[in-house]
Amino acid sequence: GKGQQDLWDISRDYYGNGTPLVPCATAAQALRQVRQGKTELAILPLPAATDKAPWWRALTKAPELLVFAQLPFDLADAARANWRGNRTGGWAVARLAPEPTGDDHGLLLVWGVTPKQRGPLRAALEALKPVAIHNDAASGCVLVTVTGLLAPEQKRLRQLAAVLDELGVKHRIVGGYAVPIAK
């Protein structure tokens, strides 16, 4: 979409010239392509504090889709890349779970959050020692990035799930990715 042309080059660098790419005007269109089986995956922009309508909130209605990678993976190899200075990159989303590498970030999506629940929710999420929290107050969605991939059987997630259930908010693991290599 507009302002995200670098995602094309990042995708081409990662997947190669032989991989067909399908341009999409919006993140919603890209997700729809994947959900309908027209493409295998979508490369979508990383969450930003300035997002007015973040694409990741659509994952509340797409339980089959997960983030499984962050591109570009090798930030130290910028000299050989085709991307035009986009050092933030994008997330790869598909019907594919991330594979643990030992240096990963996991993603948890929480939704149905009312203004009254924001304070207790924030306190509960802090127990995870988040790397980042992206809040879309307009839709009541929160995307949390944590160190390490998440699994339902983990003690930290079971404890948090109990608090979230008590608050009456919905939640699910929405994937994760290997932490990119930096200089």
mmCIF file with all atom_site columns, C-alpha atoms in Angstrom:
data_model
loop_
_atom_site.group_PDB
_atom_site.id
_atom_site.type_symbol
_atom_site.label_atom_id
_atom_site.label_alt_id
_atom_site.label_comp_id
_atom_site.label_asym_id
_atom_site.label_entity_id
_atom_site.label_seq_id
_atom_site.pdbx_PDB_ins_code
_atom_site.Cartn_x
_atom_site.Cartn_y
_atom_site.Cartn_z
_atom_site.occupancy
_atom_site.B_iso_or_equiv
_atom_site.pdbx_formal_charge
_atom_site.auth_seq_id
_atom_site.auth_comp_id
_atom_site.auth_asym_id
_atom_site.auth_atom_id
_atom_site.pdbx_PDB_model_num
ATOM 1   C CA . GLY A 1 1   ? 0.000   0.000   0.000  1.00 0.00 ? 1   GLY A CA 1
ATOM 2   C CA . LYS A 1 2   ? 0.859   3.661   -0.021 1.00 0.00 ? 2   LYS A CA 1
ATOM 3   C CA . GLY A 1 3   ? 4.071   4.349   1.878  1.00 0.00 ? 3   GLY A CA 1
ATOM 4   C CA . GLN A 1 4   ? 4.947   0.640   2.125  1.00 0.00 ? 4   GLN A CA 1
ATOM 5   C CA . GLN A 1 5   ? 6.691   0.054   -1.213 1.00 0.00 ? 5   GLN A CA 1
ATOM 6   C CA . ASP A 1 6   ? 9.831   -1.102  0.588  1.00 0.00 ? 6   ASP A CA 1
ATOM 7   C CA . LEU A 1 7   ? 7.964   -4.242  1.663  1.00 0.00 ? 7   LEU A CA 1
ATOM 8   C CA . TRP A 1 8   ? 8.052   -5.372  -1.994 1.00 0.00 ? 8   TRP A CA 1
ATOM 9   C CA . ASP A 1 9   ? 11.841  -5.121  -2.091 1.00 0.00 ? 9   ASP A CA 1
ATOM 10  C CA . ILE A 1 10  ? 12.247  -6.720  1.326  1.00 0.00 ? 10  ILE A CA 1
ATOM 11  C CA . SER A 1 11  ? 10.048  -9.619  0.180  1.00 0.00 ? 11  SER A CA 1
ATOM 12  C CA . ARG A 1 12  ? 11.993  -9.989  -3.060 1.00 0.00 ? 12  ARG A CA 1
ATOM 13  C CA . ASP A 1 13  ? 15.316  -10.018 -1.179 1.00 0.00 ? 13  ASP A CA 1
ATOM 14  C CA . TYR A 1 14  ? 14.113  -12.684 1.223  1.00 0.00 ? 14  TYR A CA 1
ATOM 15  C CA . TYR A 1 15  ? 12.163  -14.994 -1.096 1.00 0.00 ? 15  TYR A CA 1
ATOM 16  C CA . GLY A 1 16  ? 14.089  -14.444 -4.361 1.00 0.00 ? 16  GLY A CA 1
ATOM 17  C CA . ASN A 1 17  ? 13.292  -13.460 -7.943 1.00 0.00 ? 17  ASN A CA 1
ATOM 18  C CA . GLY A 1 18  ? 11.554  -16.743 -8.749 1.00 0.00 ? 18  GLY A CA 1
ATOM 19  C CA . THR A 1 19  ? 8.797   -16.175 -6.215 1.00 0.00 ? 19  THR A CA 1
ATOM 20  C CA . PRO A 1 20  ? 5.690   -14.516 -7.630 1.00 0.00 ? 20  PRO A CA 1
ATOM 21  C CA . LEU A 1 21  ? 4.595   -11.456 -5.650 1.00 0.00 ? 21  LEU A CA 1
ATOM 22  C CA . VAL A 1 22  ? 1.072   -10.057 -5.619 1.00 0.00 ? 22  VAL A CA 1
ATOM 23  C CA . PRO A 1 23  ? 0.730   -6.307  -4.982 1.00 0.00 ? 23  PRO A CA 1
ATOM 24  C CA . CYS A 1 24  ? -2.017  -5.319  -2.561 1.00 0.00 ? 24  CYS A CA 1
ATOM 25  C CA . ALA A 1 25  ? -3.275  -1.808  -1.917 1.00 0.00 ? 25  ALA A CA 1
ATOM 26  C CA . THR A 1 26  ? -4.048  -2.462  1.755  1.00 0.00 ? 26  THR A CA 1
ATOM 27  C CA . ALA A 1 27  ? -3.109  -4.828  4.559  1.00 0.00 ? 27  ALA A CA 1
ATOM 28  C CA . ALA A 1 28  ? -6.734  -5.992  4.667  1.00 0.00 ? 28  ALA A CA 1
ATOM 29  C CA . GLN A 1 29  ? -6.505  -7.002  1.013  1.00 0.00 ? 29  GLN A CA 1
ATOM 30  C CA . ALA A 1 30  ? -3.243  -8.883  1.648  1.00 0.00 ? 30  ALA A CA 1
ATOM 31  C CA . LEU A 1 31  ? -4.762  -10.768 4.592  1.00 0.00 ? 31  LEU A CA 1
ATOM 32  C CA . ARG A 1 32  ? -7.843  -11.591 2.526  1.00 0.00 ? 32  ARG A CA 1
ATOM 33  C CA . GLN A 1 33  ? -5.596  -13.067 -0.211 1.00 0.00 ? 33  GLN A CA 1
ATOM 34  C CA . VAL A 1 34  ? -4.034  -15.406 2.347  1.00 0.00 ? 34  VAL A CA 1
ATOM 35  C CA . ARG A 1 35  ? -7.331  -16.340 4.015  1.00 0.00 ? 35  ARG A CA 1
ATOM 36  C CA . GLN A 1 36  ? -8.872  -17.187 0.625  1.00 0.00 ? 36  GLN A CA 1
ATOM 37  C CA . GLY A 1 37  ? -5.874  -19.316 -0.350 1.00 0.00 ? 37  GLY A CA 1
ATOM 38  C CA . LYS A 1 38  ? -4.884  -17.056 -3.254 1.00 0.00 ? 38  LYS A CA 1
ATOM 39  C CA . THR A 1 39  ? -1.428  -16.477 -1.740 1.00 0.00 ? 39  THR A CA 1
ATOM 40  C CA . GLU A 1 40  ? 0.615   -18.382 0.810  1.00 0.00 ? 40  GLU A CA 1
ATOM 41  C CA . LEU A 1 41  ? 1.588   -15.425 2.960  1.00 0.00 ? 41  LEU A CA 1
ATOM 42  C CA . ALA A 1 42  ? 1.424   -11.674 3.373  1.00 0.00 ? 42  ALA A CA 1
ATOM 43  C CA . ILE A 1 43  ? 4.222   -9.292  4.315  1.00 0.00 ? 43  ILE A CA 1
ATOM 44  C CA . LEU A 1 44  ? 2.696   -6.517  6.403  1.00 0.00 ? 44  LEU A CA 1
ATOM 45  C CA . PRO A 1 45  ? 4.210   -3.430  8.047  1.00 0.00 ? 45  PRO A CA 1
ATOM 46  C CA . LEU A 1 46  ? 5.490   -3.594  11.590 1.00 0.00 ? 46  LEU A CA 1
ATOM 47  C CA . PRO A 1 47  ? 3.179   -2.049  14.191 1.00 0.00 ? 47  PRO A CA 1
ATOM 48  C CA . ALA A 1 48  ? 3.727   1.658   14.754 1.00 0.00 ? 48  ALA A CA 1
ATOM 49  C CA . ALA A 1 49  ? 2.426   4.049   17.393 1.00 0.00 ? 49  ALA A CA 1
ATOM 50  C CA . THR A 1 50  ? 1.066   6.246   14.590 1.00 0.00 ? 50  THR A CA 1
ATOM 51  C CA . ASP A 1 51  ? -1.209  3.533   13.124 1.00 0.00 ? 51  ASP A CA 1
ATOM 52  C CA . LYS A 1 52  ? -4.785  4.825   13.114 1.00 0.00 ? 52  LYS A CA 1
ATOM 53  C CA . ALA A 1 53  ? -6.295  1.476   12.083 1.00 0.00 ? 53  ALA A CA 1
ATOM 54  C CA . PRO A 1 54  ? -3.641  -1.204  12.710 1.00 0.00 ? 54  PRO A CA 1
ATOM 55  C CA . TRP A 1 55  ? -3.871  -4.257  10.472 1.00 0.00 ? 55  TRP A CA 1
ATOM 56  C CA . TRP A 1 56  ? -3.026  -6.660  13.321 1.00 0.00 ? 56  TRP A CA 1
ATOM 57  C CA . ARG A 1 57  ? -6.427  -6.195  14.945 1.00 0.00 ? 57  ARG A CA 1
ATOM 58  C CA . ALA A 1 58  ? -7.843  -8.198  11.989 1.00 0.00 ? 58  ALA A CA 1
ATOM 59  C CA . LEU A 1 59  ? -6.124  -11.259 13.500 1.00 0.00 ? 59  LEU A CA 1
ATOM 60  C CA . THR A 1 60  ? -8.959  -11.356 16.052 1.00 0.00 ? 60  THR A CA 1
ATOM 61  C CA . LYS A 1 61  ? -11.139 -12.681 13.206 1.00 0.00 ? 61  LYS A CA 1
ATOM 62  C CA . ALA A 1 62  ? -8.471  -14.840 11.544 1.00 0.00 ? 62  ALA A CA 1
ATOM 63  C CA . PRO A 1 63  ? -7.484  -17.515 14.074 1.00 0.00 ? 63  PRO A CA 1
ATOM 64  C CA . GLU A 1 64  ? -5.775  -19.576 11.385 1.00 0.00 ? 64  GLU A CA 1
ATOM 65  C CA . LEU A 1 65  ? -3.194  -16.850 10.643 1.00 0.00 ? 65  LEU A CA 1
ATOM 66  C CA . LEU A 1 66  ? 0.015   -16.287 12.586 1.00 0.00 ? 66  LEU A CA 1
ATOM 67  C CA . VAL A 1 67  ? 3.048   -14.042 12.349 1.00 0.00 ? 67  VAL A CA 1
ATOM 68  C CA . PHE A 1 68  ? 5.995   -16.372 11.683 1.00 0.00 ? 68  PHE A CA 1
ATOM 69  C CA . ALA A 1 69  ? 8.895   -14.113 10.633 1.00 0.00 ? 69  ALA A CA 1
ATOM 70  C CA . GLN A 1 70  ? 10.201  -10.568 10.635 1.00 0.00 ? 70  GLN A CA 1
ATOM 71  C CA . LEU A 1 71  ? 11.872  -9.231  7.497  1.00 0.00 ? 71  LEU A CA 1
ATOM 72  C CA . PRO A 1 72  ? 14.525  -8.224  6.737  1.00 0.00 ? 72  PRO A CA 1
ATOM 73  C CA . PHE A 1 73  ? 16.176  -10.807 8.933  1.00 0.00 ? 73  PHE A CA 1
ATOM 74  C CA . ASP A 1 74  ? 19.777  -9.732  8.402  1.00 0.00 ? 74  ASP A CA 1
ATOM 75  C CA . LEU A 1 75  ? 19.913  -5.999  9.108  1.00 0.00 ? 75  LEU A CA 1
ATOM 76  C CA . ALA A 1 76  ? 23.712  -6.176  9.033  1.00 0.00 ? 76  ALA A CA 1
ATOM 77  C CA . ASP A 1 77  ? 23.641  -7.047  5.307  1.00 0.00 ? 77  ASP A CA 1
ATOM 78  C CA . ALA A 1 78  ? 22.006  -3.823  4.126  1.00 0.00 ? 78  ALA A CA 1
ATOM 79  C CA . ALA A 1 79  ? 24.734  -3.177  1.547  1.00 0.00 ? 79  ALA A CA 1
ATOM 80  C CA . ARG A 1 80  ? 23.592  -6.195  -0.507 1.00 0.00 ? 80  ARG A CA 1
ATOM 81  C CA . ALA A 1 81  ? 19.860  -5.556  -0.091 1.00 0.00 ? 81  ALA A CA 1
ATOM 82  C CA . ASN A 1 82  ? 17.505  -3.960  -2.600 1.00 0.00 ? 82  ASN A CA 1
ATOM 83  C CA . TRP A 1 83  ? 15.294  -2.299  -0.017 1.00 0.00 ? 83  TRP A CA 1
ATOM 84  C CA . ARG A 1 84  ? 15.413  1.464   -0.062 1.00 0.00 ? 84  ARG A CA 1
ATOM 85  C CA . GLY A 1 85  ? 16.443  2.325   3.476  1.00 0.00 ? 85  GLY A CA 1
ATOM 86  C CA . ASN A 1 86  ? 13.467  0.753   5.268  1.00 0.00 ? 86  ASN A CA 1
ATOM 87  C CA . ARG A 1 87  ? 15.162  -0.456  8.417  1.00 0.00 ? 87  ARG A CA 1
ATOM 88  C CA . THR A 1 88  ? 11.947  -1.430  10.163 1.00 0.00 ? 88  THR A CA 1
ATOM 89  C CA . GLY A 1 89  ? 10.635  -4.013  7.724  1.00 0.00 ? 89  GLY A CA 1
ATOM 90  C CA . GLY A 1 90  ? 7.575   -6.159  8.034  1.00 0.00 ? 90  GLY A CA 1
ATOM 91  C CA . TRP A 1 91  ? 6.022   -9.291  9.466  1.00 0.00 ? 91  TRP A CA 1
ATOM 92  C CA . ALA A 1 92  ? 5.272   -12.413 7.449  1.00 0.00 ? 92  ALA A CA 1
ATOM 93  C CA . VAL A 1 93  ? 1.765   -13.745 8.174  1.00 0.00 ? 93  VAL A CA 1
ATOM 94  C CA . ALA A 1 94  ? 0.462   -17.143 7.057  1.00 0.00 ? 94  ALA A CA 1
ATOM 95  C CA . ARG A 1 95  ? -1.035  -20.432 8.185  1.00 0.00 ? 95  ARG A CA 1
ATOM 96  C CA . LEU A 1 96  ? 2.356   -21.262 9.615  1.00 0.00 ? 96  LEU A CA 1
ATOM 97  C CA . ALA A 1 97  ? 3.642   -21.315 13.181 1.00 0.00 ? 97  ALA A CA 1
ATOM 98  C CA . PRO A 1 98  ? 7.038   -19.801 13.958 1.00 0.00 ? 98  PRO A CA 1
ATOM 99  C CA . GLU A 1 99  ? 9.897   -22.184 14.659 1.00 0.00 ? 99  GLU A CA 1
ATOM 100 C CA . PRO A 1 100 ? 11.895  -21.560 17.846 1.00 0.00 ? 100 PRO A CA 1
ATOM 101 C CA . THR A 1 101 ? 15.465  -20.371 17.295 1.00 0.00 ? 101 THR A CA 1
ATOM 102 C CA . GLY A 1 102 ? 16.531  -19.584 20.844 1.00 0.00 ? 102 GLY A CA 1
ATOM 103 C CA . ASP A 1 103 ? 16.336  -15.820 20.246 1.00 0.00 ? 103 ASP A CA 1
ATOM 104 C CA . ASP A 1 104 ? 12.697  -15.113 19.525 1.00 0.00 ? 104 ASP A CA 1
ATOM 105 C CA . HIS A 1 105 ? 9.861   -12.751 20.278 1.00 0.00 ? 105 HIS A CA 1
ATOM 106 C CA . GLY A 1 106 ? 6.328   -13.992 20.868 1.00 0.00 ? 106 GLY A CA 1
ATOM 107 C CA . LEU A 1 107 ? 3.088   -12.132 20.143 1.00 0.00 ? 107 LEU A CA 1
ATOM 108 C CA . LEU A 1 108 ? -0.102  -12.061 22.186 1.00 0.00 ? 108 LEU A CA 1
ATOM 109 C CA . LEU A 1 109 ? -3.270  -10.324 21.004 1.00 0.00 ? 109 LEU A CA 1
ATOM 110 C CA . VAL A 1 110 ? -5.836  -9.153  23.562 1.00 0.00 ? 110 VAL A CA 1
ATOM 111 C CA . TRP A 1 111 ? -9.182  -7.672  22.526 1.00 0.00 ? 111 TRP A CA 1
ATOM 112 C CA . GLY A 1 112 ? -12.517 -6.590  23.914 1.00 0.00 ? 112 GLY A CA 1
ATOM 113 C CA . VAL A 1 113 ? -10.757 -4.216  26.311 1.00 0.00 ? 113 VAL A CA 1
ATOM 114 C CA . THR A 1 114 ? -12.925 -1.431  27.731 1.00 0.00 ? 114 THR A CA 1
ATOM 115 C CA . PRO A 1 115 ? -11.508 1.823   29.132 1.00 0.00 ? 115 PRO A CA 1
ATOM 116 C CA . LYS A 1 116 ? -12.293 0.565   32.642 1.00 0.00 ? 116 LYS A CA 1
ATOM 117 C CA . GLN A 1 117 ? -10.180 -2.569  32.055 1.00 0.00 ? 117 GLN A CA 1
ATOM 118 C CA . ARG A 1 118 ? -7.086  -0.777  30.710 1.00 0.00 ? 118 ARG A CA 1
ATOM 119 C CA . GLY A 1 119 ? -5.406  -0.208  34.087 1.00 0.00 ? 119 GLY A CA 1
ATOM 120 C CA . PRO A 1 120 ? -5.785  -3.772  35.400 1.00 0.00 ? 120 PRO A CA 1
ATOM 121 C CA . LEU A 1 121 ? -4.886  -5.143  31.958 1.00 0.00 ? 121 LEU A CA 1
ATOM 122 C CA . ARG A 1 122 ? -1.696  -3.075  31.805 1.00 0.00 ? 122 ARG A CA 1
ATOM 123 C CA . ALA A 1 123 ? -0.664  -4.331  35.255 1.00 0.00 ? 123 ALA A CA 1
ATOM 124 C CA . ALA A 1 124 ? -1.309  -7.940  34.213 1.00 0.00 ? 124 ALA A CA 1
ATOM 125 C CA . LEU A 1 125 ? 0.653   -7.553  30.966 1.00 0.00 ? 125 LEU A CA 1
ATOM 126 C CA . GLU A 1 126 ? 3.627   -6.042  32.801 1.00 0.00 ? 126 GLU A CA 1
ATOM 127 C CA . ALA A 1 127 ? 4.094   -9.442  34.482 1.00 0.00 ? 127 ALA A CA 1
ATOM 128 C CA . LEU A 1 128 ? 5.212   -10.721 31.061 1.00 0.00 ? 128 LEU A CA 1
ATOM 129 C CA . LYS A 1 129 ? 7.973   -8.068  30.945 1.00 0.00 ? 129 LYS A CA 1
ATOM 130 C CA . PRO A 1 130 ? 6.909   -7.019  27.452 1.00 0.00 ? 130 PRO A CA 1
ATOM 131 C CA . VAL A 1 131 ? 9.331   -5.855  24.790 1.00 0.00 ? 131 VAL A CA 1
ATOM 132 C CA . ALA A 1 132 ? 6.542   -3.715  23.289 1.00 0.00 ? 132 ALA A CA 1
ATOM 133 C CA . ILE A 1 133 ? 2.850   -3.014  23.786 1.00 0.00 ? 133 ILE A CA 1
ATOM 134 C CA . HIS A 1 134 ? 0.787   -1.621  20.915 1.00 0.00 ? 134 HIS A CA 1
ATOM 135 C CA . ASN A 1 135 ? -2.593  -0.305  21.953 1.00 0.00 ? 135 ASN A CA 1
ATOM 136 C CA . ASP A 1 136 ? -5.482  0.428   19.595 1.00 0.00 ? 136 ASP A CA 1
ATOM 137 C CA . ALA A 1 137 ? -7.846  2.077   22.055 1.00 0.00 ? 137 ALA A CA 1
ATOM 138 C CA . ALA A 1 138 ? -10.467 2.719   19.354 1.00 0.00 ? 138 ALA A CA 1
ATOM 139 C CA . SER A 1 139 ? -11.047 -1.017  18.864 1.00 0.00 ? 139 SER A CA 1
ATOM 140 C CA . GLY A 1 140 ? -10.075 -2.230  22.337 1.00 0.00 ? 140 GLY A CA 1
ATOM 141 C CA . CYS A 1 141 ? -7.178  -4.312  20.940 1.00 0.00 ? 141 CYS A CA 1
ATOM 142 C CA . VAL A 1 142 ? -3.725  -4.668  22.419 1.00 0.00 ? 142 VAL A CA 1
ATOM 143 C CA . LEU A 1 143 ? -0.752  -6.413  20.780 1.00 0.00 ? 143 LEU A CA 1
ATOM 144 C CA . VAL A 1 144 ? 1.995   -7.495  23.164 1.00 0.00 ? 144 VAL A CA 1
ATOM 145 C CA . THR A 1 145 ? 5.507   -8.527  22.133 1.00 0.00 ? 145 THR A CA 1
ATOM 146 C CA . VAL A 1 146 ? 7.463   -10.604 24.669 1.00 0.00 ? 146 VAL A CA 1
ATOM 147 C CA . THR A 1 147 ? 10.845  -12.273 24.838 1.00 0.00 ? 147 THR A CA 1
ATOM 148 C CA . GLY A 1 148 ? 10.544  -15.886 23.729 1.00 0.00 ? 148 GLY A CA 1
ATOM 149 C CA . LEU A 1 149 ? 7.797   -17.648 21.830 1.00 0.00 ? 149 LEU A CA 1
ATOM 150 C CA . LEU A 1 150 ? 4.557   -18.250 23.707 1.00 0.00 ? 150 LEU A CA 1
ATOM 151 C CA . ALA A 1 151 ? 2.763   -21.552 24.270 1.00 0.00 ? 151 ALA A CA 1
ATOM 152 C CA . PRO A 1 152 ? -0.523  -22.134 26.126 1.00 0.00 ? 152 PRO A CA 1
ATOM 153 C CA . GLU A 1 153 ? 1.109   -24.549 28.569 1.00 0.00 ? 153 GLU A CA 1
ATOM 154 C CA . GLN A 1 154 ? 3.711   -22.028 29.775 1.00 0.00 ? 154 GLN A CA 1
ATOM 155 C CA . LYS A 1 155 ? 3.293   -20.990 33.385 1.00 0.00 ? 155 LYS A CA 1
ATOM 156 C CA . ARG A 1 156 ? 3.587   -17.292 32.527 1.00 0.00 ? 156 ARG A CA 1
ATOM 157 C CA . LEU A 1 157 ? 0.805   -17.568 29.969 1.00 0.00 ? 157 LEU A CA 1
ATOM 158 C CA . ARG A 1 158 ? -1.470  -19.712 32.151 1.00 0.00 ? 158 ARG A CA 1
ATOM 159 C CA . GLN A 1 159 ? -1.207  -17.119 34.943 1.00 0.00 ? 159 GLN A CA 1
ATOM 160 C CA . LEU A 1 160 ? -1.924  -14.261 32.565 1.00 0.00 ? 160 LEU A CA 1
ATOM 161 C CA . ALA A 1 161 ? -4.808  -16.142 30.921 1.00 0.00 ? 161 ALA A CA 1
ATOM 162 C CA . ALA A 1 162 ? -6.473  -16.527 34.323 1.00 0.00 ? 162 ALA A CA 1
ATOM 163 C CA . VAL A 1 163 ? -6.307  -12.761 34.884 1.00 0.00 ? 163 VAL A CA 1
ATOM 164 C CA . LEU A 1 164 ? -7.528  -12.003 31.356 1.00 0.00 ? 164 LEU A CA 1
ATOM 165 C CA . ASP A 1 165 ? -10.427 -14.429 31.765 1.00 0.00 ? 165 ASP A CA 1
ATOM 166 C CA . GLU A 1 166 ? -11.320 -12.750 35.050 1.00 0.00 ? 166 GLU A CA 1
ATOM 167 C CA . LEU A 1 167 ? -11.292 -9.363  33.302 1.00 0.00 ? 167 LEU A CA 1
ATOM 168 C CA . GLY A 1 168 ? -13.536 -10.791 30.589 1.00 0.00 ? 168 GLY A CA 1
ATOM 169 C CA . VAL A 1 169 ? -11.236 -9.998  27.671 1.00 0.00 ? 169 VAL A CA 1
ATOM 170 C CA . LYS A 1 170 ? -10.359 -12.333 24.809 1.00 0.00 ? 170 LYS A CA 1
ATOM 171 C CA . HIS A 1 171 ? -6.817  -13.297 23.935 1.00 0.00 ? 171 HIS A CA 1
ATOM 172 C CA . ARG A 1 172 ? -4.751  -15.587 21.762 1.00 0.00 ? 172 ARG A CA 1
ATOM 173 C CA . ILE A 1 173 ? -1.195  -16.198 20.726 1.00 0.00 ? 173 ILE A CA 1
ATOM 174 C CA . VAL A 1 174 ? -0.686  -14.741 17.242 1.00 0.00 ? 174 VAL A CA 1
ATOM 175 C CA . GLY A 1 175 ? 2.767   -16.135 16.503 1.00 0.00 ? 175 GLY A CA 1
ATOM 176 C CA . GLY A 1 176 ? 6.226   -14.733 16.830 1.00 0.00 ? 176 GLY A CA 1
ATOM 177 C CA . TYR A 1 177 ? 9.512   -14.422 15.014 1.00 0.00 ? 177 TYR A CA 1
ATOM 178 C CA . ALA A 1 178 ? 13.258  -14.830 15.270 1.00 0.00 ? 178 ALA A CA 1
ATOM 179 C CA . VAL A 1 179 ? 14.895  -11.621 16.426 1.00 0.00 ? 179 VAL A CA 1
ATOM 180 C CA . PRO A 1 180 ? 16.640  -10.096 13.369 1.00 0.00 ? 180 PRO A CA 1
ATOM 181 C CA . ILE A 1 181 ? 20.416  -10.018 13.199 1.00 0.00 ? 181 ILE A CA 1
ATOM 182 C CA . ALA A 1 182 ? 21.781  -6.520  13.744 1.00 0.00 ? 182 ALA A CA 1
ATOM 183 C CA . LYS A 1 183 ? 25.246  -5.058  13.323 1.00 0.00 ? 183 LYS A CA 1
#
